[in-house]
């Protein structure tokens, strides 16, 4: 067997990223403003390959969430345990988001990345409206589950799948037949997930090449400090706070956790979407981290939708930064308002690229800061979106492990086995693997 066949998926993805960076960077330097590169490479081949990869991942999200969640709830005959699981998960998600944003505000106040000498006269930013909190609650219940699926409304799909699964669990013999069917369907969809994951090295290569060709490098100069503060807070949260929480609540090794999560983080980084990464997050939680389907199928889709700690960090730093640039003093009540609004705002917005800025507009409005300030940071948001999405999925996975462990829905030997669920980097091997 040749060496290239022996490479694992993660190594192949890394190679794809580095090649993308090098080739994209070289083309950018070698052929600046070339129409050919722009038309045929950036918006041609790279765009097609990258978009096909992201579409293939998104294609799996709705069937995966529905089937896997029905499977998970089928085995729950007692709704009270679902209530406990849900309550625990939501509290963990909210508390970690509040920690994240407090850390971000603290860092931004101490480091003070913004100054009043920046040019703010000609800023323009048209804010999209974020949904109100009451509307978010009303919208949780679908009027038409098929429409919810067609539109990918995650919270609505979750509610319908849970009710559907609970009904199956109460139907005795007939319920068992349907439940067995969903178990088989779940196996099928997970198999498709592992197959689509094999496209990742090529898809990610294309996405990173395109990024290297299009990233607005000048935008970084004026807001470099803002960029560095967000990046620093994201790294602290992802690499220090989650590992501490994991150790504290489960006594499991944070290093094993982070090592096993590498693929998920790479997918999140390249796609900038927690939703598109969801199939990989679920597959990793169940097959590599040892979380049961019952817990993973519930906590992860919920997390991709309502838990966005990385996004909250960006919002915390951005709010303080914009206040500093416009020389507006924020009071303690303002900071608390930012923490509460940003934590709640994350519930109503799905994990897709750039949604953090929509939520930021809502937070700024709440404390009376000018929404046009977003125009200052939009140029560097692309790269930060990628990093914060990786933090978002790390948070979803960490809380999932903590909740699974506390519910005895966790296989520790799988967690500790370095080879458990490891994907081969080769399509044929993967197809043949049982
Ligand atoms: N892209 C992020 C996610 O999907 C959301 C955001 O911060 O814009 O998790």
Short mmCIF file of C-alpha atoms and ligand atoms in Angstrom, two decimals:
data_model
loop_
_atom_site.label_atom_id
_atom_site.label_comp_id
_atom_site.label_asym_id
_atom_site.label_seq_id
_atom_site.Cartn_x
_atom_site.Cartn_y
_atom_site.Cartn_z
CA UNK A 1 0.00 0.00 0.00
CA UNK A 2 1.41 3.40 -0.92
CA UNK A 3 2.04 6.04 1.73
CA UNK A 4 -0.67 8.33 0.41
CA UNK A 5 -3.25 5.63 1.05
CA UNK A 6 -2.10 5.29 4.64
CA UNK A 7 -2.56 8.98 5.41
CA UNK A 8 -5.48 9.63 7.74
CA UNK A 9 -8.25 12.02 6.84
CA UNK A 10 -6.99 14.74 9.20
CA UNK A 11 -3.52 14.71 7.62
CA UNK A 12 -5.07 14.93 4.16
CA UNK A 13 -7.20 17.88 5.24
CA UNK A 14 -4.12 19.62 6.63
CA UNK A 15 -2.25 19.04 3.38
CA UNK A 16 -5.26 20.42 1.47
CA UNK A 17 -5.28 23.55 3.64
CA UNK A 18 -1.59 24.22 3.34
CA UNK A 19 -1.58 23.64 -0.43
CA UNK A 20 -4.59 25.94 -0.73
CA UNK A 21 -2.81 28.65 1.21
CA UNK A 22 0.39 28.30 -0.81
CA UNK A 23 -1.24 28.05 -4.23
CA UNK A 24 -3.80 30.77 -3.51
CA UNK A 25 -1.08 33.03 -2.08
CA UNK A 26 1.27 32.38 -5.03
CA UNK A 27 -1.44 33.09 -7.61
CA UNK A 28 -2.38 36.26 -5.80
CA UNK A 29 1.19 37.54 -5.71
CA UNK A 30 2.10 36.27 -9.18
CA UNK A 31 -0.99 37.49 -11.02
CA UNK A 32 -2.49 40.43 -9.17
CA UNK A 33 -5.85 41.55 -10.56
CA UNK A 34 -5.79 38.94 -13.31
CA UNK A 35 -9.21 38.54 -14.94
CA UNK A 36 -8.35 34.98 -15.84
CA UNK A 37 -7.54 33.96 -12.26
CA UNK A 38 -10.61 35.75 -10.98
CA UNK A 39 -13.02 34.30 -13.53
CA UNK A 40 -11.67 30.78 -13.97
CA UNK A 41 -9.90 29.97 -10.72
CA UNK A 42 -11.35 32.02 -7.84
CA UNK A 43 -14.93 32.18 -9.05
CA UNK A 44 -14.58 29.19 -11.37
CA UNK A 45 -13.01 25.90 -10.32
CA UNK A 46 -12.38 26.77 -6.65
CA UNK A 47 -15.86 28.17 -6.20
CA UNK A 48 -17.47 25.11 -7.79
CA UNK A 49 -15.44 22.53 -5.85
CA UNK A 50 -15.81 24.40 -2.53
CA UNK A 51 -19.55 24.96 -2.99
CA UNK A 52 -20.18 21.34 -4.00
CA UNK A 53 -18.44 20.22 -0.81
CA UNK A 54 -20.43 22.58 1.41
CA UNK A 55 -23.68 21.64 -0.35
CA UNK A 56 -22.93 17.94 0.17
CA UNK A 57 -22.52 18.55 3.88
CA UNK A 58 -25.65 20.69 4.11
CA UNK A 59 -27.59 18.04 2.19
CA UNK A 60 -27.14 15.73 5.17
CA UNK A 61 -28.10 18.12 7.95
CA UNK A 62 -31.91 17.90 7.88
CA UNK A 63 -32.22 14.11 7.38
CA UNK A 64 -29.47 13.55 9.93
CA UNK A 65 -31.05 15.73 12.61
CA UNK A 66 -34.51 14.27 12.10
CA UNK A 67 -33.56 10.60 11.83
CA UNK A 68 -30.95 10.64 14.53
CA UNK A 69 -33.13 12.58 16.96
CA UNK A 70 -36.13 10.28 16.41
CA UNK A 71 -33.77 7.36 17.11
CA UNK A 72 -32.51 9.03 20.27
CA UNK A 73 -35.96 9.80 21.67
CA UNK A 74 -37.46 6.43 20.65
CA UNK A 75 -35.43 4.83 23.41
CA UNK A 76 -36.73 7.28 26.01
CA UNK A 77 -39.96 5.99 27.44
CA UNK A 78 -39.99 8.62 30.12
CA UNK A 79 -40.39 12.26 29.05
CA UNK A 80 -39.04 13.42 32.42
CA UNK A 81 -35.56 12.19 31.53
CA UNK A 82 -35.76 14.15 28.29
CA UNK A 83 -36.76 17.22 30.28
CA UNK A 84 -33.76 16.73 32.58
CA UNK A 85 -31.42 16.25 29.63
CA UNK A 86 -32.81 19.32 27.89
CA UNK A 87 -32.70 21.50 31.00
CA UNK A 88 -29.13 20.53 31.85
CA UNK A 89 -27.92 21.07 28.29
CA UNK A 90 -29.55 24.48 27.90
CA UNK A 91 -28.18 25.68 31.25
CA UNK A 92 -24.66 24.58 30.32
CA UNK A 93 -24.95 26.25 26.91
CA UNK A 94 -26.17 29.51 28.41
CA UNK A 95 -23.64 29.63 31.23
CA UNK A 96 -20.67 28.94 28.92
CA UNK A 97 -21.88 31.64 26.52
CA UNK A 98 -22.15 34.11 29.41
CA UNK A 99 -18.59 33.17 30.51
CA UNK A 100 -17.35 33.63 26.94
CA UNK A 101 -18.81 37.09 26.52
CA UNK A 102 -17.68 38.23 29.97
CA UNK A 103 -14.14 37.10 29.13
CA UNK A 104 -14.34 39.02 25.85
CA UNK A 105 -15.60 42.22 27.48
CA UNK A 106 -12.94 41.99 30.17
CA UNK A 107 -10.17 41.51 27.58
CA UNK A 108 -11.43 44.40 25.43
CA UNK A 109 -11.74 46.79 28.38
CA UNK A 110 -8.25 45.95 29.68
CA UNK A 111 -6.45 45.89 26.30
CA UNK A 112 -8.43 48.80 24.83
CA UNK A 113 -8.13 47.97 21.11
CA UNK A 114 -10.16 50.96 19.84
CA UNK A 115 -9.22 54.62 19.81
CA UNK A 116 -11.07 57.79 18.94
CA UNK A 117 -8.69 58.72 16.13
CA UNK A 118 -10.23 56.25 13.69
CA UNK A 119 -12.23 57.69 10.79
CA UNK A 120 -15.86 57.17 11.49
CA UNK A 121 -17.51 59.86 9.32
CA UNK A 122 -18.40 57.84 6.25
CA UNK A 123 -19.37 54.55 7.77
CA UNK A 124 -22.40 52.78 6.41
CA UNK A 125 -23.87 49.49 7.45
CA UNK A 126 -27.37 48.30 6.69
CA UNK A 127 -28.33 46.09 9.61
CA UNK A 128 -30.56 43.14 8.92
CA UNK A 129 -33.20 42.71 11.57
CA UNK A 130 -32.73 39.89 14.03
CA UNK A 131 -35.90 38.13 15.26
CA UNK A 132 -37.39 39.26 18.57
CA UNK A 133 -37.19 36.87 21.49
CA UNK A 134 -40.95 36.31 21.70
CA UNK A 135 -41.04 35.51 17.99
CA UNK A 136 -38.22 33.00 18.52
CA UNK A 137 -40.37 31.13 21.06
CA UNK A 138 -43.49 31.23 18.88
CA UNK A 139 -41.47 30.03 15.89
CA UNK A 140 -40.14 27.01 17.78
CA UNK A 141 -43.32 25.06 17.04
CA UNK A 142 -43.71 24.32 13.34
CA UNK A 143 -47.06 24.80 11.65
CA UNK A 144 -45.91 22.43 8.95
CA UNK A 145 -43.04 20.03 9.71
CA UNK A 146 -42.31 19.45 6.04
CA UNK A 147 -41.96 23.17 5.46
CA UNK A 148 -39.67 23.35 8.50
CA UNK A 149 -37.51 20.64 6.95
CA UNK A 150 -37.55 22.26 3.52
CA UNK A 151 -36.41 25.53 5.06
CA UNK A 152 -33.93 23.87 7.43
CA UNK A 153 -35.50 25.44 10.55
CA UNK A 154 -33.49 23.58 13.14
CA UNK A 155 -35.45 24.31 16.34
CA UNK A 156 -38.72 23.37 14.61
CA UNK A 157 -37.23 20.12 13.31
CA UNK A 158 -35.93 19.33 16.80
CA UNK A 159 -39.36 19.87 18.40
CA UNK A 160 -41.14 17.74 15.81
CA UNK A 161 -38.56 14.94 15.96
CA UNK A 162 -38.72 14.80 19.77
CA UNK A 163 -42.53 14.59 19.81
CA UNK A 164 -42.49 12.00 17.02
CA UNK A 165 -39.86 9.89 18.80
CA UNK A 166 -41.68 10.07 22.14
CA UNK A 167 -44.89 8.91 20.46
CA UNK A 168 -43.05 5.93 18.94
CA UNK A 169 -41.64 5.01 22.34
CA UNK A 170 -45.19 4.75 23.71
CA UNK A 171 -46.59 2.53 20.95
CA UNK A 172 -45.51 -0.90 22.21
CA UNK A 173 -44.93 -3.55 19.51
CA UNK A 174 -45.77 -1.31 16.55
CA UNK A 175 -43.51 1.37 17.97
CA UNK A 176 -40.66 -1.16 18.14
CA UNK A 177 -40.98 -1.87 14.41
CA UNK A 178 -40.80 1.81 13.50
CA UNK A 179 -37.98 2.35 15.95
CA UNK A 180 -35.98 -0.49 14.34
CA UNK A 181 -36.55 1.13 10.94
CA UNK A 182 -35.21 4.46 12.23
CA UNK A 183 -32.19 2.69 13.72
CA UNK A 184 -31.38 1.27 10.30
CA UNK A 185 -31.97 4.62 8.61
CA UNK A 186 -29.61 6.17 11.12
CA UNK A 187 -26.88 3.73 10.16
CA UNK A 188 -27.43 4.59 6.51
CA UNK A 189 -27.22 8.34 7.03
CA UNK A 190 -24.10 8.01 9.21
CA UNK A 191 -22.50 5.98 6.44
CA UNK A 192 -23.29 8.74 3.96
CA UNK A 193 -21.72 11.24 6.37
CA UNK A 194 -18.45 9.30 6.45
CA UNK A 195 -18.46 9.11 2.66
CA UNK A 196 -19.05 12.84 2.21
CA UNK A 197 -16.27 13.50 4.71
CA UNK A 198 -13.86 11.90 2.26
CA UNK A 199 -14.40 14.85 -0.05
CA UNK A 200 -13.06 17.19 2.61
CA UNK A 201 -9.39 17.41 1.56
CA UNK A 202 -10.44 18.57 -1.93
CA UNK A 203 -13.30 20.78 -0.78
CA UNK A 204 -11.22 22.40 1.92
CA UNK A 205 -8.32 22.90 -0.50
CA UNK A 206 -10.70 24.81 -2.81
CA UNK A 207 -12.20 26.89 0.02
CA UNK A 208 -8.80 27.90 1.39
CA UNK A 209 -7.39 28.68 -2.08
CA UNK A 210 -10.37 30.94 -2.70
CA UNK A 211 -9.92 32.56 0.70
CA UNK A 212 -6.22 33.24 0.04
CA UNK A 213 -7.17 34.81 -3.30
CA UNK A 214 -9.92 37.03 -1.95
CA UNK A 215 -9.03 38.00 1.62
CA UNK A 216 -8.92 41.77 2.04
CA UNK A 217 -5.49 42.16 3.64
CA UNK A 218 -5.62 45.97 3.85
CA UNK A 219 -8.63 45.80 6.14
CA UNK A 220 -6.45 44.29 8.82
CA UNK A 221 -4.15 47.26 9.28
CA UNK A 222 -6.61 49.63 10.90
CA UNK A 223 -8.30 47.08 13.15
CA UNK A 224 -5.38 44.81 13.91
CA UNK A 225 -5.74 45.19 17.68
CA UNK A 226 -9.43 44.34 17.53
CA UNK A 227 -8.60 41.28 15.45
CA UNK A 228 -5.89 40.15 17.86
CA UNK A 229 -8.05 40.63 20.96
CA UNK A 230 -10.89 38.56 19.45
CA UNK A 231 -8.44 35.89 18.32
CA UNK A 232 -6.75 35.78 21.73
CA UNK A 233 -10.06 35.49 23.60
CA UNK A 234 -11.22 32.75 21.20
CA UNK A 235 -8.04 30.76 21.79
CA UNK A 236 -8.27 31.17 25.57
CA UNK A 237 -11.89 30.03 25.57
CA UNK A 238 -11.33 27.11 23.20
CA UNK A 239 -8.02 25.87 24.56
CA UNK A 240 -8.23 26.76 28.27
CA UNK A 241 -11.82 27.30 29.49
CA UNK A 242 -13.40 24.23 27.82
CA UNK A 243 -10.58 21.89 28.86
CA UNK A 244 -10.90 23.16 32.45
CA UNK A 245 -14.68 22.61 32.42
CA UNK A 246 -14.22 19.15 30.93
CA UNK A 247 -11.66 18.17 33.55
CA UNK A 248 -13.77 19.64 36.34
CA UNK A 249 -17.04 17.95 35.41
CA UNK A 250 -15.85 14.66 33.90
CA UNK A 251 -12.22 14.14 34.91
CA UNK A 252 -11.55 13.07 31.30
CA UNK A 253 -8.36 14.05 29.49
CA UNK A 254 -8.79 17.41 27.70
CA UNK A 255 -5.88 16.53 25.42
CA UNK A 256 -7.63 13.40 24.15
CA UNK A 257 -10.78 15.45 23.68
CA UNK A 258 -9.02 18.13 21.64
CA UNK A 259 -7.07 15.59 19.59
CA UNK A 260 -10.25 13.74 18.66
CA UNK A 261 -12.01 16.96 17.79
CA UNK A 262 -9.48 18.07 15.22
CA UNK A 263 -11.52 17.05 12.17
CA UNK A 264 -14.61 18.80 13.50
CA UNK A 265 -12.63 21.98 14.10
CA UNK A 266 -11.06 21.86 10.65
CA UNK A 267 -14.46 21.42 9.01
CA UNK A 268 -15.90 24.29 11.06
CA UNK A 269 -12.92 26.51 10.27
CA UNK A 270 -13.15 25.90 6.53
CA UNK A 271 -16.92 26.11 6.16
CA UNK A 272 -17.55 28.86 8.80
CA UNK A 273 -20.84 27.16 9.56
CA UNK A 274 -21.73 25.11 12.65
CA UNK A 275 -24.76 23.84 10.75
CA UNK A 276 -22.81 22.51 7.78
CA UNK A 277 -20.33 20.93 10.23
CA UNK A 278 -23.11 19.19 12.16
CA UNK A 279 -22.85 15.82 10.37
CA UNK A 280 -19.15 15.66 11.27
CA UNK A 281 -19.78 16.79 14.86
CA UNK A 282 -22.40 14.06 15.39
CA UNK A 283 -20.28 11.37 13.78
CA UNK A 284 -17.26 12.33 15.91
CA UNK A 285 -19.24 12.53 19.17
CA UNK A 286 -20.78 9.10 18.67
CA UNK A 287 -17.92 7.17 17.10
CA UNK A 288 -14.80 8.86 18.43
CA UNK A 289 -15.76 10.45 21.75
CA UNK A 290 -18.08 7.71 23.01
CA UNK A 291 -21.28 9.74 23.45
CA UNK A 292 -24.52 7.77 23.02
CA UNK A 293 -26.82 8.53 20.08
CA UNK A 294 -29.53 9.47 22.56
CA UNK A 295 -27.54 12.41 23.92
CA UNK A 296 -25.54 13.44 20.82
CA UNK A 297 -28.58 13.51 18.55
CA UNK A 298 -30.24 15.97 20.89
CA UNK A 299 -27.48 18.19 22.29
CA UNK A 300 -25.51 18.74 19.07
CA UNK A 301 -28.26 20.01 16.73
CA UNK A 302 -29.47 22.14 19.62
CA UNK A 303 -25.93 23.41 20.21
CA UNK A 304 -25.34 24.24 16.54
CA UNK A 305 -28.39 26.46 16.77
CA UNK A 306 -28.35 28.01 20.23
CA UNK A 307 -24.79 27.71 21.52
CA UNK A 308 -22.33 30.12 19.95
CA UNK A 309 -19.61 31.01 22.39
CA UNK A 310 -17.12 32.04 19.71
CA UNK A 311 -19.72 34.37 18.22
CA UNK A 312 -20.47 35.81 21.66
CA UNK A 313 -16.75 36.54 22.12
CA UNK A 314 -16.63 38.49 18.88
CA UNK A 315 -19.72 40.43 19.94
CA UNK A 316 -18.31 41.27 23.37
CA UNK A 317 -15.04 42.60 21.94
CA UNK A 318 -16.80 44.35 19.03
CA UNK A 319 -19.23 46.18 21.33
CA UNK A 320 -16.47 47.51 23.55
CA UNK A 321 -14.29 48.32 20.51
CA UNK A 322 -17.06 50.31 18.78
CA UNK A 323 -17.82 52.18 22.01
CA UNK A 324 -14.12 53.07 22.32
CA UNK A 325 -13.88 54.27 18.71
CA UNK A 326 -16.98 56.46 19.06
CA UNK A 327 -15.77 57.57 22.52
CA UNK A 328 -18.97 56.44 24.21
CA UNK A 329 -18.72 55.32 27.83
CA UNK A 330 -20.47 52.08 28.70
CA UNK A 331 -21.83 51.64 32.22
CA UNK A 332 -21.91 48.44 34.23
CA UNK A 333 -25.60 48.07 33.34
CA UNK A 334 -24.66 48.35 29.66
CA UNK A 335 -22.14 45.54 30.03
CA UNK A 336 -24.72 43.36 31.75
CA UNK A 337 -27.22 44.18 28.99
CA UNK A 338 -24.63 43.12 26.41
CA UNK A 339 -24.07 39.81 28.23
CA UNK A 340 -27.79 39.03 28.50
CA UNK A 341 -28.70 40.20 24.97
CA UNK A 342 -25.84 38.38 23.27
CA UNK A 343 -26.58 35.17 25.18
CA UNK A 344 -30.27 35.30 24.27
CA UNK A 345 -29.65 36.51 20.72
CA UNK A 346 -27.67 33.37 19.98
CA UNK A 347 -30.81 31.27 20.54
CA UNK A 348 -32.70 32.65 17.59
CA UNK A 349 -30.00 32.60 14.93
CA UNK A 350 -28.75 29.52 13.13
CA UNK A 351 -25.08 28.62 12.77
CA UNK A 352 -24.35 29.89 9.28
CA UNK A 353 -21.51 32.10 8.00
CA UNK A 354 -21.64 35.72 9.10
CA UNK A 355 -24.74 35.48 11.26
CA UNK A 356 -22.72 36.85 14.19
CA UNK A 357 -22.81 40.31 12.63
CA UNK A 358 -26.61 40.27 12.41
CA UNK A 359 -26.76 39.49 16.09
CA UNK A 360 -24.16 42.15 16.82
CA UNK A 361 -26.46 44.78 15.32
CA UNK A 362 -29.12 43.74 17.81
CA UNK A 363 -26.69 43.95 20.74
CA UNK A 364 -25.45 47.40 19.67
CA UNK A 365 -29.02 48.68 19.36
CA UNK A 366 -29.78 47.45 22.83
CA UNK A 367 -27.07 49.59 24.42
CA UNK A 368 -27.52 52.54 22.06
CA UNK A 369 -24.28 52.21 20.12
CA UNK A 370 -24.16 53.17 16.40
CA UNK A 371 -24.80 50.12 14.23
CA UNK A 372 -22.64 51.68 11.47
CA UNK A 373 -19.68 50.78 13.66
CA UNK A 374 -19.99 47.28 12.19
CA UNK A 375 -18.60 48.69 8.93
CA UNK A 376 -15.28 49.13 10.74
CA UNK A 377 -14.83 45.46 11.51
CA UNK A 378 -16.58 43.81 8.58
CA UNK A 379 -13.35 43.56 6.56
CA UNK A 380 -11.73 41.22 9.06
CA UNK A 381 -14.86 39.32 9.98
CA UNK A 382 -14.39 36.58 7.44
CA UNK A 383 -11.32 35.10 9.10
CA UNK A 384 -12.69 35.61 12.60
CA UNK A 385 -15.91 33.87 11.53
CA UNK A 386 -13.86 30.80 10.64
CA UNK A 387 -12.05 30.72 13.98
CA UNK A 388 -15.14 31.45 16.06
CA UNK A 389 -17.10 28.71 14.29
CA UNK A 390 -14.35 26.25 15.33
CA UNK A 391 -14.82 27.50 18.93
CA UNK A 392 -18.62 27.18 18.60
CA UNK A 393 -18.43 23.51 17.65
CA UNK A 394 -15.80 22.81 20.31
CA UNK A 395 -18.24 24.20 22.89
CA UNK A 396 -21.12 22.08 21.57
CA UNK A 397 -18.95 18.97 21.77
CA UNK A 398 -17.52 19.72 25.23
CA UNK A 399 -20.97 20.25 26.74
CA UNK A 400 -22.22 17.13 24.96
CA UNK A 401 -19.48 15.04 26.60
CA UNK A 402 -20.18 16.60 30.02
CA UNK A 403 -23.94 16.00 29.77
CA UNK A 404 -23.52 12.45 28.38
CA UNK A 405 -21.16 11.53 31.18
CA UNK A 406 -23.51 12.87 33.85
CA UNK A 407 -26.40 10.89 32.33
CA UNK A 408 -24.37 7.66 32.10
CA UNK A 409 -24.70 7.78 28.34
CA UNK A 410 -20.98 7.71 27.76
CA UNK A 411 -18.51 5.01 26.73
CA UNK A 412 -15.22 5.88 28.39
CA UNK A 413 -13.25 3.09 26.73
CA UNK A 414 -14.20 4.49 23.33
CA UNK A 415 -13.11 7.95 24.44
CA UNK A 416 -9.74 6.64 25.59
CA UNK A 417 -9.14 4.46 22.52
CA UNK A 418 -7.09 6.62 20.11
CA UNK A 419 -8.26 4.58 17.11
CA UNK A 420 -11.98 4.43 17.91
CA UNK A 421 -13.99 5.59 14.92
CA UNK A 422 -10.91 6.94 13.15
CA UNK A 423 -11.71 7.62 9.52
CA UNK A 424 -9.42 6.33 6.83
CA UNK A 425 -8.36 8.89 4.27
CA UNK A 426 -9.28 6.57 1.45
CA UNK A 427 -12.70 6.21 -0.06
CA UNK A 428 -12.48 2.51 -0.93
CA UNK A 429 -11.25 1.56 2.51
CA UNK A 430 -14.04 3.60 4.01
CA UNK A 431 -16.70 1.95 1.86
CA UNK A 432 -15.39 -1.48 2.76
CA UNK A 433 -14.95 -0.72 6.45
CA UNK A 434 -17.62 -2.08 8.73
N1 LIG B 1 -20.52 31.20 11.51
C1 LIG B 1 -20.88 31.00 12.87
C2 LIG B 1 -21.42 29.58 13.05
O1 LIG B 1 -21.92 28.99 12.14
C3 LIG B 1 -21.89 31.97 13.35
C4 LIG B 1 -21.26 33.35 13.35
O2 LIG B 1 -20.56 33.67 14.30
O3 LIG B 1 -21.43 34.10 12.40
O4 LIG B 1 -21.33 29.02 14.12
#
